[in-house]
XYZ file of C-alpha atoms in Angstrom:
418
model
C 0.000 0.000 0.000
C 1.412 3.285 -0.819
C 2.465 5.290 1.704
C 2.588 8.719 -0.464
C 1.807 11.866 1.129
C -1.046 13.746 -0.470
C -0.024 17.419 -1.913
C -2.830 19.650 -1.809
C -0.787 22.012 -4.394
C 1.236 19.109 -6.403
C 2.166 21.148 -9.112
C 3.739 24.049 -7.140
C 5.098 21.544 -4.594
C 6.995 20.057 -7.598
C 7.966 23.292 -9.229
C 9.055 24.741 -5.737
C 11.232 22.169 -4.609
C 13.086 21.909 -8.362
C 13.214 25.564 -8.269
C 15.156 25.483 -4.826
C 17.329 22.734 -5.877
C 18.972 25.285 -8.297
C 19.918 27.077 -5.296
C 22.521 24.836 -4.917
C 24.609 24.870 -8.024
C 24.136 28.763 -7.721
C 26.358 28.929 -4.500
C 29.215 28.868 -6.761
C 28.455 29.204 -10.277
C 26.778 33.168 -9.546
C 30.721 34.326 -8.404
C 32.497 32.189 -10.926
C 32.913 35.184 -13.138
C 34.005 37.826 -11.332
C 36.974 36.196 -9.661
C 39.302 38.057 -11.529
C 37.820 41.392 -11.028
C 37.623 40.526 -7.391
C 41.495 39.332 -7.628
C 42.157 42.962 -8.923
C 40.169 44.575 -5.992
C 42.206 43.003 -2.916
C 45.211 42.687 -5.187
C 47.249 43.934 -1.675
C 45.853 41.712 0.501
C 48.364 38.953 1.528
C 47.706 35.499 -0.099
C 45.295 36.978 -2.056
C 45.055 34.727 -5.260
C 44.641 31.786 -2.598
C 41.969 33.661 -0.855
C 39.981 34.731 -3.906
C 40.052 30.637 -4.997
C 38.231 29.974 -1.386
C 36.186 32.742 -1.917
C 34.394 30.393 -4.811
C 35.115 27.306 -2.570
C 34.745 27.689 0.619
C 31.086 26.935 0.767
C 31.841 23.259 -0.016
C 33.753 23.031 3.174
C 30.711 24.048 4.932
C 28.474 21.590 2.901
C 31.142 18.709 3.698
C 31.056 19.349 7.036
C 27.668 20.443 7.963
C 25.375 17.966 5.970
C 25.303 15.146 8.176
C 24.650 17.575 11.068
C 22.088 19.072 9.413
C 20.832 15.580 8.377
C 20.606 14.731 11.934
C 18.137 18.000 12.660
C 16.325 17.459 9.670
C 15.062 14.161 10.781
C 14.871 14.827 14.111
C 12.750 18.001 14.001
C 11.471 18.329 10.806
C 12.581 19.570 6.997
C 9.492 22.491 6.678
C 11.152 24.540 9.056
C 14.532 24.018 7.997
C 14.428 24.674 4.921
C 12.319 28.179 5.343
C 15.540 29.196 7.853
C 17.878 28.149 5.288
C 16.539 29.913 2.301
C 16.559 33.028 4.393
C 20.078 32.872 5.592
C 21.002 31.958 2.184
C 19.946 34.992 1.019
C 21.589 36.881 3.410
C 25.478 35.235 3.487
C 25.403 35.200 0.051
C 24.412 38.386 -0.516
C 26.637 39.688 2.145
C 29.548 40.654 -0.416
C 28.098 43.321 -2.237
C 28.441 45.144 0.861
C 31.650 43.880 2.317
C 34.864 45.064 2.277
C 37.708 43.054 2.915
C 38.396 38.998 1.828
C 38.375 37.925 5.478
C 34.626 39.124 5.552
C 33.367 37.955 1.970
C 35.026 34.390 2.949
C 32.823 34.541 6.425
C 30.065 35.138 4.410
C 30.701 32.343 2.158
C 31.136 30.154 5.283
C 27.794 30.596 6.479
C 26.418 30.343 2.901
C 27.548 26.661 2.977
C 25.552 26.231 5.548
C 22.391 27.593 4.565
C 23.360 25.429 0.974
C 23.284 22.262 3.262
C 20.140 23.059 4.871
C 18.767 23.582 1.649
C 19.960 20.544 -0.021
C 19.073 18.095 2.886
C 15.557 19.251 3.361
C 14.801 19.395 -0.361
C 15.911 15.883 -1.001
C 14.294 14.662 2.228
C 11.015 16.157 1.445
C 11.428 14.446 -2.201
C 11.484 11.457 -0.638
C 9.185 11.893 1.760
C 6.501 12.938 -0.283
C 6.895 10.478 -3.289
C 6.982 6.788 -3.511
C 9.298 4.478 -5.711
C 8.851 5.224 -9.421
C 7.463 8.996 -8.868
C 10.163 9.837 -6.489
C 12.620 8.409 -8.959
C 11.412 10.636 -11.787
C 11.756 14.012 -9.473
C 15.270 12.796 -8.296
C 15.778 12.917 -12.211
C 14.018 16.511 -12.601
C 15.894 17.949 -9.436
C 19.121 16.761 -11.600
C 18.036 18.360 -14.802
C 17.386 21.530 -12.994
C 20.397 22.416 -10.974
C 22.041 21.371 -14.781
C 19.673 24.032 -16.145
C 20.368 26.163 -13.623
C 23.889 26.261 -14.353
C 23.773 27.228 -18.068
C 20.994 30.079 -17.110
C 23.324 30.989 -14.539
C 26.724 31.393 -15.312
C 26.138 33.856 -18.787
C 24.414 35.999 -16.560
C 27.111 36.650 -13.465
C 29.453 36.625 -16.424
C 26.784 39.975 -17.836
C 26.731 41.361 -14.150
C 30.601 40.738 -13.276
C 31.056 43.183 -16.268
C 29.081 45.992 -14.387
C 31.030 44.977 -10.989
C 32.137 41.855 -9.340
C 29.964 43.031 -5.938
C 26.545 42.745 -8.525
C 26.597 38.918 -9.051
C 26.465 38.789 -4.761
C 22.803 39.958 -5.132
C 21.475 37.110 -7.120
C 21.255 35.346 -4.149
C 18.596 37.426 -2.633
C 16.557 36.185 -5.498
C 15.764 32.923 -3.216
C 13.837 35.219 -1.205
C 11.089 34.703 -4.026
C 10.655 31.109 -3.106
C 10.120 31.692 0.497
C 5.971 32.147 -0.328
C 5.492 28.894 -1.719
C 7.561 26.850 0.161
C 5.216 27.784 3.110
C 2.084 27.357 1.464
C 3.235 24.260 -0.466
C 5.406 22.302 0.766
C 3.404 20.903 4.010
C 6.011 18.847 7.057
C 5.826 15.478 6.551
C 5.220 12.906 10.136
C 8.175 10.747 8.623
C 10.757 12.119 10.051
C 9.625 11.230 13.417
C 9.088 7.412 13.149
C 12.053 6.109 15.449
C 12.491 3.401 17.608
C 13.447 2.668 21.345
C 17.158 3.028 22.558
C 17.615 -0.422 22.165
C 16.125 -0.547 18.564
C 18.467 2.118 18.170
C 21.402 0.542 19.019
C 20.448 -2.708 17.288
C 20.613 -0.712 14.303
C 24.129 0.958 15.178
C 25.165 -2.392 15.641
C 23.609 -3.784 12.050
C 24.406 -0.549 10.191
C 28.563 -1.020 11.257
C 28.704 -4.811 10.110
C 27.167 -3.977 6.866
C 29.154 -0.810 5.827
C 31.399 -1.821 3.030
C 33.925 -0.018 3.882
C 36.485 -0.906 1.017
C 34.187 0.229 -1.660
C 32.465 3.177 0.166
C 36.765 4.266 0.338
C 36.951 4.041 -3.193
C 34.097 5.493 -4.060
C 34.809 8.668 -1.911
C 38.250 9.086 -2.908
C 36.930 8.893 -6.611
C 34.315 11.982 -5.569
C 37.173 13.886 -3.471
C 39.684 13.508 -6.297
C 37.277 14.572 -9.291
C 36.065 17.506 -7.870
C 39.698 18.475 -6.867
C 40.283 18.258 -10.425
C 36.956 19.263 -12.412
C 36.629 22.349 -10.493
C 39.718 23.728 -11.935
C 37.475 24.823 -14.354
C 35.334 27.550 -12.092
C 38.264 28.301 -10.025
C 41.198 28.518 -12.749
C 39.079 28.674 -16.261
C 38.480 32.645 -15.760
C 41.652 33.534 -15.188
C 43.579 31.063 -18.167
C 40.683 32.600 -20.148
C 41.771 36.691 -19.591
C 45.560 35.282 -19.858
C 44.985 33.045 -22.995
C 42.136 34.920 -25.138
C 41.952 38.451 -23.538
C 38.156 36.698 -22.481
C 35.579 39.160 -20.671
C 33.542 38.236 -17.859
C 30.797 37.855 -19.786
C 32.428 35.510 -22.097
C 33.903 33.775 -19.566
C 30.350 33.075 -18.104
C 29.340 31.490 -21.657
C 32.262 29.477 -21.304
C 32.026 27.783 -18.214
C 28.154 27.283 -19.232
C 29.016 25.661 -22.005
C 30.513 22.580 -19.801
C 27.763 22.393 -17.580
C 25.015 21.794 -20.190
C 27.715 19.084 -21.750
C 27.405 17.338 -18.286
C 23.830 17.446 -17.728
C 23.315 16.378 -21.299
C 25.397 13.203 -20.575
C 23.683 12.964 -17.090
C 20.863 12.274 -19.057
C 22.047 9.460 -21.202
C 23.793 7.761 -17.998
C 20.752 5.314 -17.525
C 21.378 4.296 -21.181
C 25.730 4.064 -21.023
C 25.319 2.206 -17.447
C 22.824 -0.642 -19.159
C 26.192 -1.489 -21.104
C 29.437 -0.712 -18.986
C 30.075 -1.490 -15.571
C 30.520 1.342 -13.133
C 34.353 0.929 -13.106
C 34.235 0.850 -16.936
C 32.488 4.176 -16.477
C 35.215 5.470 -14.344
C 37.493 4.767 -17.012
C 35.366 6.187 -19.459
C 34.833 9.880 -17.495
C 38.959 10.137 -16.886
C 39.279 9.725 -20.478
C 36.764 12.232 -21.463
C 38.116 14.651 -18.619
C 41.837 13.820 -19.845
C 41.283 14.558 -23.434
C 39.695 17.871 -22.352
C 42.291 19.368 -20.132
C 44.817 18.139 -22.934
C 43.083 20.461 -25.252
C 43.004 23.354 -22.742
C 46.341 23.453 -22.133
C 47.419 23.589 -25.367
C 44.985 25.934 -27.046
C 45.337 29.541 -27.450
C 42.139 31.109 -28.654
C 38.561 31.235 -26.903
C 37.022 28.430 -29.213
C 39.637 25.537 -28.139
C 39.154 26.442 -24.878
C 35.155 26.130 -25.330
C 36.022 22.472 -27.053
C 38.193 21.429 -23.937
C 35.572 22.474 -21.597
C 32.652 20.822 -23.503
C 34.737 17.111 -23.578
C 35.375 17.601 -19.294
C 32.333 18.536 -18.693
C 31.266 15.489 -20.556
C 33.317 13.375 -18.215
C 32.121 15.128 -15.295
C 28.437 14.403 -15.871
C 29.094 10.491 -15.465
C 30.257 11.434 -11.636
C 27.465 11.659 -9.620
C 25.136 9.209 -11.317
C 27.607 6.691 -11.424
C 29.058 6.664 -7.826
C 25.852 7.094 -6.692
C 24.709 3.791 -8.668
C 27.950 2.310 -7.419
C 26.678 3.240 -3.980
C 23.342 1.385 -4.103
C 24.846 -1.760 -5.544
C 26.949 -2.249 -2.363
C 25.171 -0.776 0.647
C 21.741 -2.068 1.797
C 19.050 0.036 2.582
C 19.969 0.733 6.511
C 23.584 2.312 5.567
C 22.404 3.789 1.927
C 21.418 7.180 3.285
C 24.288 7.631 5.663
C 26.842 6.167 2.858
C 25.091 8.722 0.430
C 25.540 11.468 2.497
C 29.517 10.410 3.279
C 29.724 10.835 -0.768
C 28.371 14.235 -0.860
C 30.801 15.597 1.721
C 33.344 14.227 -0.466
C 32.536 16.079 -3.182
C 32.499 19.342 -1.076
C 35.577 19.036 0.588
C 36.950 18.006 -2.821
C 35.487 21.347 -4.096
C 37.296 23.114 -1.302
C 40.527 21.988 -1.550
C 40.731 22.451 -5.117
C 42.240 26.195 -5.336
C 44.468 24.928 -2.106
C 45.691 22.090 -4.226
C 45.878 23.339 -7.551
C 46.644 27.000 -7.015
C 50.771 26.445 -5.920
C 51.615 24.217 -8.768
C 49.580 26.670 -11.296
C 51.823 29.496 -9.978
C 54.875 27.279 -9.969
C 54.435 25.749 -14.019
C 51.759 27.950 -15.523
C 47.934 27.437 -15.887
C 48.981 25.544 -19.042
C 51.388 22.975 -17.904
C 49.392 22.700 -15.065
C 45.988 21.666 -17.250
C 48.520 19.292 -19.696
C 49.995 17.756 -16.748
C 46.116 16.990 -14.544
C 45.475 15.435 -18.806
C 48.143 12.684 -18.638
C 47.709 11.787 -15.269
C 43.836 11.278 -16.121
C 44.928 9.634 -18.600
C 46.816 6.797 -16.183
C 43.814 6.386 -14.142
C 41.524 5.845 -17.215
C 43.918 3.405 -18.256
C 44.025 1.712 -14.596
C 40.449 1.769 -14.386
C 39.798 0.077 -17.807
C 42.312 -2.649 -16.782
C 40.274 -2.810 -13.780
C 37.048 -3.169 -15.805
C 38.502 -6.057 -17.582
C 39.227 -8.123 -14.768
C 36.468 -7.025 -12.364
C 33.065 -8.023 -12.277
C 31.813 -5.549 -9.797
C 28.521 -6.140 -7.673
C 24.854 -4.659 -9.287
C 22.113 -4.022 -7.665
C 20.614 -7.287 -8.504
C 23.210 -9.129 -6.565
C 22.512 -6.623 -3.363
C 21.451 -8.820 -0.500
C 18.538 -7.142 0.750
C 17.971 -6.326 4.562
C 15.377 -8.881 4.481
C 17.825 -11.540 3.078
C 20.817 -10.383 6.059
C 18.318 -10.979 8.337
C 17.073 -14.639 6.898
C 20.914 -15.642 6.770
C 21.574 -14.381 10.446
C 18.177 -16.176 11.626
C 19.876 -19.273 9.689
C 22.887 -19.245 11.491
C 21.396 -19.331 14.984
């Protein structure tokens, strides 16, 4: 019997929660632009091209770290109200650098914003699945995807039009999720889910169950895979603006189409995942996404006019939309249901902190060899670990869903062995 919670405004509950879910890839993509202009501004400030890299990043440390936190609340107390706080704060931290004045502040700001991003991201894909059941919710999970894709390519041409006025305008685009606050509190009612919970000892039963069943081996992989892609991948919204000013004399404006032009690549191929993932395994994926992303950064560090550039971006942003789908599938083959949320949400900090320590990691050996060396030498090493990984994929047969043991099964087996 379906469980599904009945919306008594489906269609703006929908439209609502997809609309807030582009709130996310807007933490960084509205500032992508203007980093160079905002470069130019603290130019005295000590450590400033390191500082003006967090400035984009520093959100995802926040993210990394407060998700699971947040996660806890969430469930605990409810998403409604969550989310309503978040949205407001988001508003507020991010558009907190139009008025500020120094790095130190702007990167506070930021701070906070990742935050308010977590909030929003937990309680939006909580409510999700709270309020649809197993096909439906699978279909939204897809939309929320498409939109934060589409929310990218919208996005990024227009900070790159506002940079060009100044690089404080593209801070006030965030007080645009103001708009949403209105229908997230007429439409989106709390759901009772979050407080079904057990007894201490149920509790601790399920501590117990959760830590024999984490796969710990894979879940390492698979988080180092997330850590080490967005380490590399976001050397495009971090580094791309300023190789683009250097290499092809690119305004903000263009630099804005540019960087769109790689996220629609990866939410086009985000799309077609279901389709690839019926005929390669996930570590033949893997493979498959360094090569792309290798063959990109190969082409960016060797061309010298706007439109190669554009072409190298296009072929890594191809390889980056096979990321999330695919360690998220790899995820659900290997974790039962009782560890899939918490394994999930390990994966997303991942990907934050991966997104943080990008400009730390990437910044000193860009200043040491170039921006070009720097983009041919992240190529050929892609290139090894698509060559590892299809080696891998020849001698692996890695677990599917299908061959998941259910919870149901664990506990037959366990019953069996008493």
């Amino acid at each position: 019997m379906s469980s599904e919670i009945v919306l008594t405004r489906p269609r703006l509950a929908q439209a609502t929660l997809l609309l807030a879910s582009m709130l996310t890839i807007m933490a960084g993509a509205t500032i992508a632009p203007a980093l160079p202009a905002i470069q130019r501004a603290f130019s005295t400030t000590p450590n400033a091209s390191i500082l003006v890299g967090l400035v984009l990043t520093m959100h995802g440390l926040f993210i990394a770290v407060g998700a699971p936190i947040i996660g806890s609340i969430a469930d605990r107390y409810g998403r409604r109200w969550l989310l309503l706080g978040s949205t407001v704060i988001y508003a507020l931290a991010g558009g907190s650098g139009f008025v500020m004045d120094s790095l130190v502040a702007i990167l506070a700001g930021r701070a906070v914003l990742g935050l308010a991003v977590a909030g929003v991201m937990v309680t939006v894909t909580a409510l999700i699945t709270d309020y649809y059941e197993e096909n439906r919710r699978e279909t939204v999970l897809g939309r929320q995807g498409a939109f934060m894709s589409l929310g990218g390519v919208v996005l990024l041409p227009l900070a790159g039009v506002l940079a060009d006025i100044s690089w404080r305008v593209p801070f006030l685009v965030y007080t645009l999720a103001l708009v949403l606050l209105p229908a997230m509190a007429f439409a989106l009612p709390e759901s009772d889910r979050h407080k079904q919970s057990g007894n201490r000892s149920m509790i601790s039963v399920d501590l117990r169950r959760m830590l024999t069943r984490f796969p710990l081996r894979s879940l390492v992989l698979i988080f180092a895979l997330g850590l080490v892609s967005q380490i590399l991948f976001y050397m495009i919204p971090v580094q791309i603006p300023f190789y683009l000013e250097s290499q092809a004399g690119g305004s903000a404006t263009l630099v804005g189409i540019a960087l769109a032009t790689s996220t629609f690549a990866g939410g086009v191929v985000s799309l077609l995942y279901g389709r690839i993932r019926t005929a390669m395994s996930v570590i033949a994926i893997v493979a498959l996404l360094f090569g792309f992303m290798s063959i990109g950064y190969i082409i960016i560090g060797v061309s010298q006019t706007f439109l190669g550039i554009v072409a190298g971006l296009v072929i890594v942003g191809a390889g980056i939309g096979f990321v999330l789908p695919n360690l998220n599938t790899w995820i659900v083959a290997v974790t039962p249901d009782i560890v899939r949320g918490r394994a999930l949400s390990g994966l997303t900090s991942a990907i934050f902190l991966g997104q943080f320590l990008s400009p730390i990691v990437i910044r000193p050996v860009s200043e040491t060899i170039g921006l070009s060396m720097t983009f041919l030498g992240v190529g050929v090493i892609l290139a090894g670990g698509a060559v590892m990984f299809a080696l891998a994929a020849m001698y692996t047969t890695p677990l599917t869903k299908s061959d998941s043991m259910s919870d149901e099964q664990l506990d037959t087996d366990k019953a069996l062995d008493k």
